[in-house]
Amino acid sequence: MSAFLPQPYAAYGSNLWHDQMRRRCPAARVAGHVVLEGWRLVVRKYALIERDDAASCPIGLWQVTAACLESLDRYEGPRTYTRVQVPLPDGGMAWTYTEIRIRPGPPAAEYVQRLRSGYADFGFDTAVLESAIAESGFTGAAPPRP
């Protein structure tokens, strides 16, 4: 049995996609989702979140083990993102990653598809995502029709 950490991992980008998380962190389990007030989703080459008091961003919560965080640290860093804690609406805290190295966009079409798949997996309204993708300069194909 896995020893889950007390703080969940908060995903906002491609780690929302269940298939990707199964590969990166086989022990991780979906723990729910919330909206992070005061944070804005931005898409450049990859997704990131930035403090913005006027914005909000949906996040997927994953129960994770120490091994999961070590795996995510390898994928997300150490020179690109840093692991930080963010406050959750219920007063708890969650681990997530913030960008420390700006990589201009736009994103690749394959990456945009991973973002869209993650939003679909969590059942999120795609308005925040599609706005961030449009602002990135991405000119790929429109999302598939439902």
Short mmCIF file of N, CA and C in Angstrom, two decimals:
data_model
loop_
_atom_site.label_atom_id
_atom_site.label_comp_id
_atom_site.label_asym_id
_atom_site.label_seq_id
_atom_site.Cartn_x
_atom_site.Cartn_y
_atom_site.Cartn_z
N MET A 1 0.84 -1.18 0.00
CA MET A 1 0.00 0.00 0.00
C MET A 1 0.89 1.24 0.00
N SER A 2 0.49 2.26 -0.76
CA SER A 2 1.27 3.49 -0.88
C SER A 2 1.05 4.38 0.34
N ALA A 3 2.11 5.04 0.76
CA ALA A 3 2.02 6.01 1.85
C ALA A 3 1.85 7.40 1.24
N PHE A 4 0.60 7.84 1.18
CA PHE A 4 0.34 9.15 0.59
C PHE A 4 0.76 10.26 1.54
N LEU A 5 1.29 11.32 0.96
CA LEU A 5 1.68 12.50 1.73
C LEU A 5 0.43 13.24 2.19
N PRO A 6 0.53 14.02 3.27
CA PRO A 6 -0.65 14.75 3.73
C PRO A 6 -1.10 15.85 2.76
N GLN A 7 -0.16 16.43 2.02
CA GLN A 7 -0.52 17.47 1.06
C GLN A 7 -0.65 16.84 -0.32
N PRO A 8 -1.72 17.17 -1.04
CA PRO A 8 -1.85 16.68 -2.40
C PRO A 8 -0.95 17.46 -3.35
N TYR A 9 -0.85 16.96 -4.56
CA TYR A 9 -0.17 17.67 -5.65
C TYR A 9 -1.26 18.36 -6.47
N ALA A 10 -1.07 19.64 -6.78
CA ALA A 10 -2.02 20.43 -7.55
C ALA A 10 -1.52 20.58 -8.98
N ALA A 11 -2.21 19.97 -9.91
CA ALA A 11 -1.84 20.03 -11.33
C ALA A 11 -2.71 21.06 -12.04
N TYR A 12 -2.10 21.80 -12.96
CA TYR A 12 -2.84 22.81 -13.72
C TYR A 12 -2.57 22.69 -15.22
N GLY A 13 -1.56 21.92 -15.61
CA GLY A 13 -1.18 21.80 -17.01
C GLY A 13 -1.30 20.37 -17.49
N SER A 14 -0.26 19.88 -18.16
CA SER A 14 -0.34 18.55 -18.77
C SER A 14 -0.43 17.43 -17.74
N ASN A 15 -0.06 17.69 -16.49
CA ASN A 15 -0.21 16.65 -15.46
C ASN A 15 -1.65 16.46 -15.00
N LEU A 16 -2.57 17.23 -15.58
CA LEU A 16 -3.99 16.93 -15.39
C LEU A 16 -4.37 15.67 -16.18
N TRP A 17 -3.65 15.42 -17.25
CA TRP A 17 -3.97 14.29 -18.13
C TRP A 17 -3.65 12.99 -17.40
N HIS A 18 -4.67 12.20 -17.18
CA HIS A 18 -4.53 10.98 -16.39
C HIS A 18 -3.50 10.01 -16.97
N ASP A 19 -3.46 9.85 -18.28
CA ASP A 19 -2.49 8.93 -18.88
C ASP A 19 -1.05 9.37 -18.58
N GLN A 20 -0.78 10.64 -18.65
CA GLN A 20 0.56 11.14 -18.37
C GLN A 20 0.93 10.90 -16.90
N MET A 21 0.00 11.20 -16.00
CA MET A 21 0.30 11.00 -14.58
C MET A 21 0.49 9.52 -14.25
N ARG A 22 -0.24 8.64 -14.92
CA ARG A 22 -0.04 7.19 -14.69
C ARG A 22 1.38 6.77 -15.05
N ARG A 23 1.92 7.38 -16.10
CA ARG A 23 3.29 7.06 -16.51
C ARG A 23 4.32 7.69 -15.56
N ARG A 24 4.10 8.93 -15.19
CA ARG A 24 5.06 9.64 -14.34
C ARG A 24 4.99 9.21 -12.88
N CYS A 25 3.79 8.96 -12.40
CA CYS A 25 3.58 8.67 -10.97
C CYS A 25 2.54 7.56 -10.84
N PRO A 26 2.94 6.31 -11.06
CA PRO A 26 1.97 5.22 -11.04
C PRO A 26 1.17 5.10 -9.74
N ALA A 27 1.71 5.54 -8.62
CA ALA A 27 1.01 5.44 -7.34
C ALA A 27 0.01 6.56 -7.11
N ALA A 28 0.05 7.62 -7.90
CA ALA A 28 -0.83 8.78 -7.69
C ALA A 28 -2.29 8.41 -7.92
N ARG A 29 -3.16 9.04 -7.14
CA ARG A 29 -4.61 8.84 -7.25
C ARG A 29 -5.29 10.20 -7.29
N VAL A 30 -6.32 10.32 -8.13
CA VAL A 30 -7.09 11.56 -8.19
C VAL A 30 -7.74 11.80 -6.82
N ALA A 31 -7.59 13.03 -6.31
CA ALA A 31 -8.14 13.38 -5.01
C ALA A 31 -9.23 14.44 -5.11
N GLY A 32 -9.54 14.90 -6.32
CA GLY A 32 -10.56 15.91 -6.50
C GLY A 32 -10.05 17.09 -7.31
N HIS A 33 -10.77 18.18 -7.23
CA HIS A 33 -10.36 19.39 -7.94
C HIS A 33 -10.95 20.59 -7.23
N VAL A 34 -10.29 21.73 -7.39
CA VAL A 34 -10.74 22.99 -6.81
C VAL A 34 -10.36 24.12 -7.77
N VAL A 35 -10.81 25.30 -7.44
CA VAL A 35 -10.41 26.50 -8.18
C VAL A 35 -9.48 27.30 -7.28
N LEU A 36 -8.30 27.60 -7.80
CA LEU A 36 -7.33 28.42 -7.07
C LEU A 36 -7.62 29.89 -7.38
N GLU A 37 -8.10 30.59 -6.40
CA GLU A 37 -8.34 32.03 -6.56
C GLU A 37 -7.01 32.76 -6.46
N GLY A 38 -6.86 33.81 -7.25
CA GLY A 38 -5.65 34.61 -7.20
C GLY A 38 -4.50 34.06 -8.02
N TRP A 39 -4.79 33.08 -8.86
CA TRP A 39 -3.78 32.52 -9.77
C TRP A 39 -4.35 32.49 -11.18
N ARG A 40 -3.50 32.71 -12.15
CA ARG A 40 -3.89 32.75 -13.56
C ARG A 40 -3.10 31.71 -14.33
N LEU A 41 -3.78 30.94 -15.16
CA LEU A 41 -3.12 30.00 -16.06
C LEU A 41 -2.52 30.76 -17.23
N VAL A 42 -1.26 30.48 -17.53
CA VAL A 42 -0.56 31.08 -18.66
C VAL A 42 0.02 29.92 -19.46
N VAL A 43 -0.03 30.03 -20.78
CA VAL A 43 0.61 29.04 -21.63
C VAL A 43 1.62 29.77 -22.49
N ARG A 44 2.86 29.37 -22.37
CA ARG A 44 3.92 29.83 -23.26
C ARG A 44 4.32 28.59 -24.05
N LYS A 45 5.58 28.17 -23.92
CA LYS A 45 5.95 26.89 -24.51
C LYS A 45 5.25 25.77 -23.72
N TYR A 46 5.15 25.98 -22.40
CA TYR A 46 4.44 25.06 -21.51
C TYR A 46 3.55 25.87 -20.59
N ALA A 47 2.70 25.19 -19.85
CA ALA A 47 1.78 25.86 -18.94
C ALA A 47 2.50 26.28 -17.66
N LEU A 48 2.00 27.34 -17.08
CA LEU A 48 2.47 27.79 -15.77
C LEU A 48 1.33 28.55 -15.11
N ILE A 49 1.49 28.82 -13.83
CA ILE A 49 0.52 29.68 -13.15
C ILE A 49 1.27 30.87 -12.57
N GLU A 50 0.58 32.01 -12.59
CA GLU A 50 1.15 33.25 -12.07
C GLU A 50 0.15 33.87 -11.09
N ARG A 51 0.66 34.55 -10.08
CA ARG A 51 -0.20 35.26 -9.15
C ARG A 51 -0.94 36.37 -9.91
N ASP A 52 -2.24 36.43 -9.69
CA ASP A 52 -3.08 37.46 -10.29
C ASP A 52 -4.35 37.54 -9.45
N ASP A 53 -4.47 38.57 -8.62
CA ASP A 53 -5.59 38.67 -7.69
C ASP A 53 -6.94 38.66 -8.38
N ALA A 54 -7.00 39.05 -9.67
CA ALA A 54 -8.26 39.13 -10.39
C ALA A 54 -8.62 37.84 -11.13
N ALA A 55 -7.78 36.83 -11.02
CA ALA A 55 -7.99 35.61 -11.82
C ALA A 55 -8.27 34.40 -10.93
N SER A 56 -8.61 33.31 -11.58
CA SER A 56 -8.74 32.02 -10.91
C SER A 56 -8.39 30.94 -11.91
N CYS A 57 -7.97 29.80 -11.39
CA CYS A 57 -7.49 28.71 -12.23
C CYS A 57 -7.95 27.38 -11.66
N PRO A 58 -8.59 26.53 -12.47
CA PRO A 58 -8.94 25.20 -11.96
C PRO A 58 -7.70 24.33 -11.83
N ILE A 59 -7.66 23.54 -10.78
CA ILE A 59 -6.54 22.61 -10.59
C ILE A 59 -7.09 21.24 -10.24
N GLY A 60 -6.38 20.23 -10.68
CA GLY A 60 -6.69 18.86 -10.29
C GLY A 60 -5.80 18.47 -9.13
N LEU A 61 -6.38 17.81 -8.16
CA LEU A 61 -5.62 17.38 -6.98
C LEU A 61 -5.34 15.89 -7.07
N TRP A 62 -4.10 15.53 -6.80
CA TRP A 62 -3.65 14.15 -6.81
C TRP A 62 -3.09 13.79 -5.44
N GLN A 63 -3.48 12.65 -4.90
CA GLN A 63 -2.79 12.09 -3.75
C GLN A 63 -1.48 11.54 -4.28
N VAL A 64 -0.38 11.89 -3.62
CA VAL A 64 0.93 11.46 -4.10
C VAL A 64 1.79 10.94 -2.96
N THR A 65 2.77 10.15 -3.32
CA THR A 65 3.76 9.64 -2.38
C THR A 65 5.04 10.47 -2.52
N ALA A 66 5.98 10.24 -1.63
CA ALA A 66 7.28 10.92 -1.75
C ALA A 66 7.94 10.55 -3.07
N ALA A 67 7.80 9.30 -3.49
CA ALA A 67 8.38 8.86 -4.77
C ALA A 67 7.73 9.60 -5.94
N CYS A 68 6.43 9.87 -5.84
CA CYS A 68 5.75 10.64 -6.89
C CYS A 68 6.35 12.03 -7.01
N LEU A 69 6.55 12.70 -5.86
CA LEU A 69 7.13 14.04 -5.91
C LEU A 69 8.55 14.02 -6.45
N GLU A 70 9.31 13.00 -6.11
CA GLU A 70 10.67 12.88 -6.66
C GLU A 70 10.62 12.74 -8.18
N SER A 71 9.68 11.94 -8.67
CA SER A 71 9.51 11.77 -10.11
C SER A 71 9.10 13.09 -10.76
N LEU A 72 8.15 13.79 -10.17
CA LEU A 72 7.71 15.07 -10.71
C LEU A 72 8.84 16.09 -10.68
N ASP A 73 9.65 16.07 -9.63
CA ASP A 73 10.80 16.97 -9.57
C ASP A 73 11.73 16.76 -10.76
N ARG A 74 11.91 15.51 -11.15
CA ARG A 74 12.78 15.23 -12.31
C ARG A 74 12.15 15.73 -13.61
N TYR A 75 10.84 15.56 -13.76
CA TYR A 75 10.17 16.02 -14.98
C TYR A 75 10.05 17.53 -15.04
N GLU A 76 9.80 18.17 -13.91
CA GLU A 76 9.49 19.60 -13.89
C GLU A 76 10.70 20.49 -13.61
N GLY A 77 11.76 19.96 -13.15
CA GLY A 77 12.88 20.81 -12.75
C GLY A 77 14.18 20.14 -13.10
N PRO A 78 15.23 20.55 -12.46
CA PRO A 78 15.27 21.58 -11.43
C PRO A 78 15.54 22.98 -11.97
N ARG A 79 15.79 23.11 -13.26
CA ARG A 79 16.15 24.42 -13.81
C ARG A 79 14.99 25.13 -14.49
N THR A 80 13.83 24.51 -14.49
CA THR A 80 12.69 25.07 -15.20
C THR A 80 11.57 25.47 -14.25
N TYR A 81 11.21 24.57 -13.37
CA TYR A 81 10.17 24.83 -12.38
C TYR A 81 10.74 24.54 -10.99
N THR A 82 10.14 25.15 -9.99
CA THR A 82 10.48 24.83 -8.61
C THR A 82 9.21 24.41 -7.89
N ARG A 83 9.36 23.44 -7.00
CA ARG A 83 8.20 22.96 -6.26
C ARG A 83 7.91 23.91 -5.10
N VAL A 84 6.65 24.30 -4.98
CA VAL A 84 6.21 25.21 -3.93
C VAL A 84 4.88 24.70 -3.37
N GLN A 85 4.46 25.26 -2.24
CA GLN A 85 3.14 24.97 -1.71
C GLN A 85 2.23 26.15 -1.98
N VAL A 86 0.97 25.85 -2.31
CA VAL A 86 -0.04 26.88 -2.51
C VAL A 86 -1.21 26.59 -1.59
N PRO A 87 -1.86 27.65 -1.10
CA PRO A 87 -3.01 27.44 -0.21
C PRO A 87 -4.24 27.00 -1.01
N LEU A 88 -4.98 26.08 -0.44
CA LEU A 88 -6.22 25.60 -1.04
C LEU A 88 -7.41 26.31 -0.39
N PRO A 89 -8.55 26.34 -1.07
CA PRO A 89 -9.73 27.03 -0.51
C PRO A 89 -10.17 26.50 0.85
N ASP A 90 -9.90 25.23 1.15
CA ASP A 90 -10.32 24.65 2.44
C ASP A 90 -9.34 24.96 3.58
N GLY A 91 -8.30 25.73 3.29
CA GLY A 91 -7.31 26.06 4.30
C GLY A 91 -6.09 25.15 4.29
N GLY A 92 -6.15 24.07 3.55
CA GLY A 92 -5.01 23.17 3.43
C GLY A 92 -3.99 23.71 2.45
N MET A 93 -2.95 22.94 2.25
CA MET A 93 -1.89 23.31 1.32
C MET A 93 -1.72 22.19 0.30
N ALA A 94 -1.19 22.54 -0.87
CA ALA A 94 -0.90 21.55 -1.91
C ALA A 94 0.45 21.89 -2.54
N TRP A 95 1.13 20.85 -3.00
CA TRP A 95 2.36 21.03 -3.76
C TRP A 95 2.01 21.36 -5.20
N THR A 96 2.77 22.25 -5.80
CA THR A 96 2.67 22.50 -7.23
C THR A 96 4.02 23.03 -7.70
N TYR A 97 4.09 23.41 -8.95
CA TYR A 97 5.35 23.90 -9.52
C TYR A 97 5.12 25.27 -10.14
N THR A 98 6.07 26.18 -9.90
CA THR A 98 6.03 27.49 -10.54
C THR A 98 7.28 27.63 -11.40
N GLU A 99 7.10 28.31 -12.50
CA GLU A 99 8.18 28.44 -13.48
C GLU A 99 9.27 29.38 -12.97
N ILE A 100 10.51 28.97 -13.15
CA ILE A 100 11.65 29.82 -12.78
C ILE A 100 12.49 30.18 -14.00
N ARG A 101 12.16 29.61 -15.15
CA ARG A 101 12.88 29.91 -16.39
C ARG A 101 11.85 30.17 -17.48
N ILE A 102 11.80 31.39 -17.94
CA ILE A 102 10.81 31.74 -18.96
C ILE A 102 11.20 31.11 -20.29
N ARG A 103 10.25 30.35 -20.84
CA ARG A 103 10.42 29.74 -22.15
C ARG A 103 9.30 30.25 -23.04
N PRO A 104 9.62 31.15 -23.96
CA PRO A 104 8.57 31.72 -24.80
C PRO A 104 7.86 30.66 -25.63
N GLY A 105 6.63 30.96 -25.96
CA GLY A 105 5.83 30.05 -26.77
C GLY A 105 5.94 30.40 -28.23
N PRO A 106 5.03 29.91 -28.98
CA PRO A 106 3.84 29.17 -28.56
C PRO A 106 4.14 27.69 -28.30
N PRO A 107 3.17 27.00 -27.71
CA PRO A 107 3.35 25.57 -27.45
C PRO A 107 3.20 24.74 -28.72
N ALA A 108 3.72 23.53 -28.66
CA ALA A 108 3.54 22.57 -29.75
C ALA A 108 2.12 22.03 -29.74
N ALA A 109 1.63 21.63 -30.91
CA ALA A 109 0.27 21.10 -31.02
C ALA A 109 0.08 19.87 -30.13
N GLU A 110 1.09 19.02 -30.05
CA GLU A 110 0.99 17.82 -29.20
C GLU A 110 0.80 18.21 -27.74
N TYR A 111 1.50 19.25 -27.28
CA TYR A 111 1.38 19.69 -25.89
C TYR A 111 -0.02 20.27 -25.64
N VAL A 112 -0.52 21.06 -26.57
CA VAL A 112 -1.87 21.62 -26.44
C VAL A 112 -2.89 20.49 -26.32
N GLN A 113 -2.69 19.41 -27.07
CA GLN A 113 -3.61 18.28 -26.97
C GLN A 113 -3.55 17.63 -25.59
N ARG A 114 -2.35 17.55 -25.01
CA ARG A 114 -2.23 17.01 -23.65
C ARG A 114 -2.97 17.89 -22.64
N LEU A 115 -2.86 19.21 -22.81
CA LEU A 115 -3.59 20.12 -21.92
C LEU A 115 -5.10 19.90 -22.05
N ARG A 116 -5.57 19.84 -23.28
CA ARG A 116 -7.00 19.64 -23.51
C ARG A 116 -7.48 18.29 -22.98
N SER A 117 -6.65 17.27 -23.12
CA SER A 117 -7.02 15.95 -22.59
C SER A 117 -7.12 15.99 -21.07
N GLY A 118 -6.21 16.70 -20.43
CA GLY A 118 -6.27 16.83 -18.97
C GLY A 118 -7.51 17.57 -18.51
N TYR A 119 -7.85 18.64 -19.19
CA TYR A 119 -9.08 19.37 -18.84
C TYR A 119 -10.30 18.47 -19.01
N ALA A 120 -10.31 17.66 -20.07
CA ALA A 120 -11.42 16.74 -20.28
C ALA A 120 -11.45 15.67 -19.19
N ASP A 121 -10.28 15.13 -18.81
CA ASP A 121 -10.23 14.10 -17.78
C ASP A 121 -10.82 14.59 -16.46
N PHE A 122 -10.59 15.86 -16.12
CA PHE A 122 -11.12 16.41 -14.87
C PHE A 122 -12.50 17.05 -15.04
N GLY A 123 -13.00 17.12 -16.28
CA GLY A 123 -14.32 17.70 -16.51
C GLY A 123 -14.37 19.21 -16.33
N PHE A 124 -13.23 19.88 -16.55
CA PHE A 124 -13.17 21.33 -16.38
C PHE A 124 -13.80 22.06 -17.56
N ASP A 125 -14.40 23.20 -17.28
CA ASP A 125 -14.79 24.13 -18.32
C ASP A 125 -13.49 24.57 -19.00
N THR A 126 -13.46 24.59 -20.32
CA THR A 126 -12.22 24.86 -21.03
C THR A 126 -11.97 26.34 -21.31
N ALA A 127 -12.84 27.23 -20.83
CA ALA A 127 -12.69 28.65 -21.15
C ALA A 127 -11.34 29.21 -20.70
N VAL A 128 -10.91 28.90 -19.48
CA VAL A 128 -9.63 29.39 -18.97
C VAL A 128 -8.49 28.86 -19.83
N LEU A 129 -8.53 27.57 -20.14
CA LEU A 129 -7.48 26.96 -20.95
C LEU A 129 -7.44 27.55 -22.35
N GLU A 130 -8.57 27.62 -23.01
CA GLU A 130 -8.59 28.10 -24.38
C GLU A 130 -8.15 29.57 -24.46
N SER A 131 -8.48 30.35 -23.45
CA SER A 131 -8.02 31.74 -23.41
C SER A 131 -6.50 31.80 -23.29
N ALA A 132 -5.94 30.97 -22.41
CA ALA A 132 -4.48 30.95 -22.24
C ALA A 132 -3.78 30.45 -23.51
N ILE A 133 -4.37 29.46 -24.17
CA ILE A 133 -3.79 28.96 -25.41
C ILE A 133 -3.82 30.05 -26.48
N ALA A 134 -4.95 30.75 -26.60
CA ALA A 134 -5.06 31.83 -27.60
C ALA A 134 -4.03 32.93 -27.33
N GLU A 135 -3.85 33.29 -26.06
CA GLU A 135 -2.88 34.32 -25.71
C GLU A 135 -1.44 33.88 -25.97
N SER A 136 -1.20 32.57 -26.06
CA SER A 136 0.15 32.04 -26.27
C SER A 136 0.65 32.26 -27.70
N GLY A 137 -0.27 32.55 -28.62
CA GLY A 137 0.10 32.67 -30.02
C GLY A 137 -0.04 31.36 -30.78
N PHE A 138 -0.56 30.33 -30.12
CA PHE A 138 -0.76 29.04 -30.78
C PHE A 138 -1.73 29.20 -31.94
N THR A 139 -1.34 28.67 -33.09
CA THR A 139 -2.19 28.79 -34.29
C THR A 139 -2.57 27.44 -34.87
N GLY A 140 -2.48 26.41 -34.07
CA GLY A 140 -2.82 25.05 -34.52
C GLY A 140 -4.29 24.88 -34.78
N ALA A 141 -4.67 23.66 -35.00
CA ALA A 141 -6.05 23.32 -35.31
C ALA A 141 -6.97 23.65 -34.13
N ALA A 142 -8.21 23.96 -34.45
CA ALA A 142 -9.22 24.19 -33.42
C ALA A 142 -9.47 22.89 -32.67
N PRO A 143 -9.98 23.00 -31.45
CA PRO A 143 -10.25 21.77 -30.69
C PRO A 143 -11.30 20.94 -31.40
N PRO A 144 -11.21 19.61 -31.26
CA PRO A 144 -12.21 18.76 -31.90
C PRO A 144 -13.60 19.02 -31.34
N ARG A 145 -14.59 18.85 -32.20
CA ARG A 145 -15.97 19.05 -31.77
C ARG A 145 -16.40 17.87 -30.89
N PRO A 146 -17.23 18.18 -29.86
CA PRO A 146 -17.71 17.09 -28.99
C PRO A 146 -18.63 16.15 -29.72
#
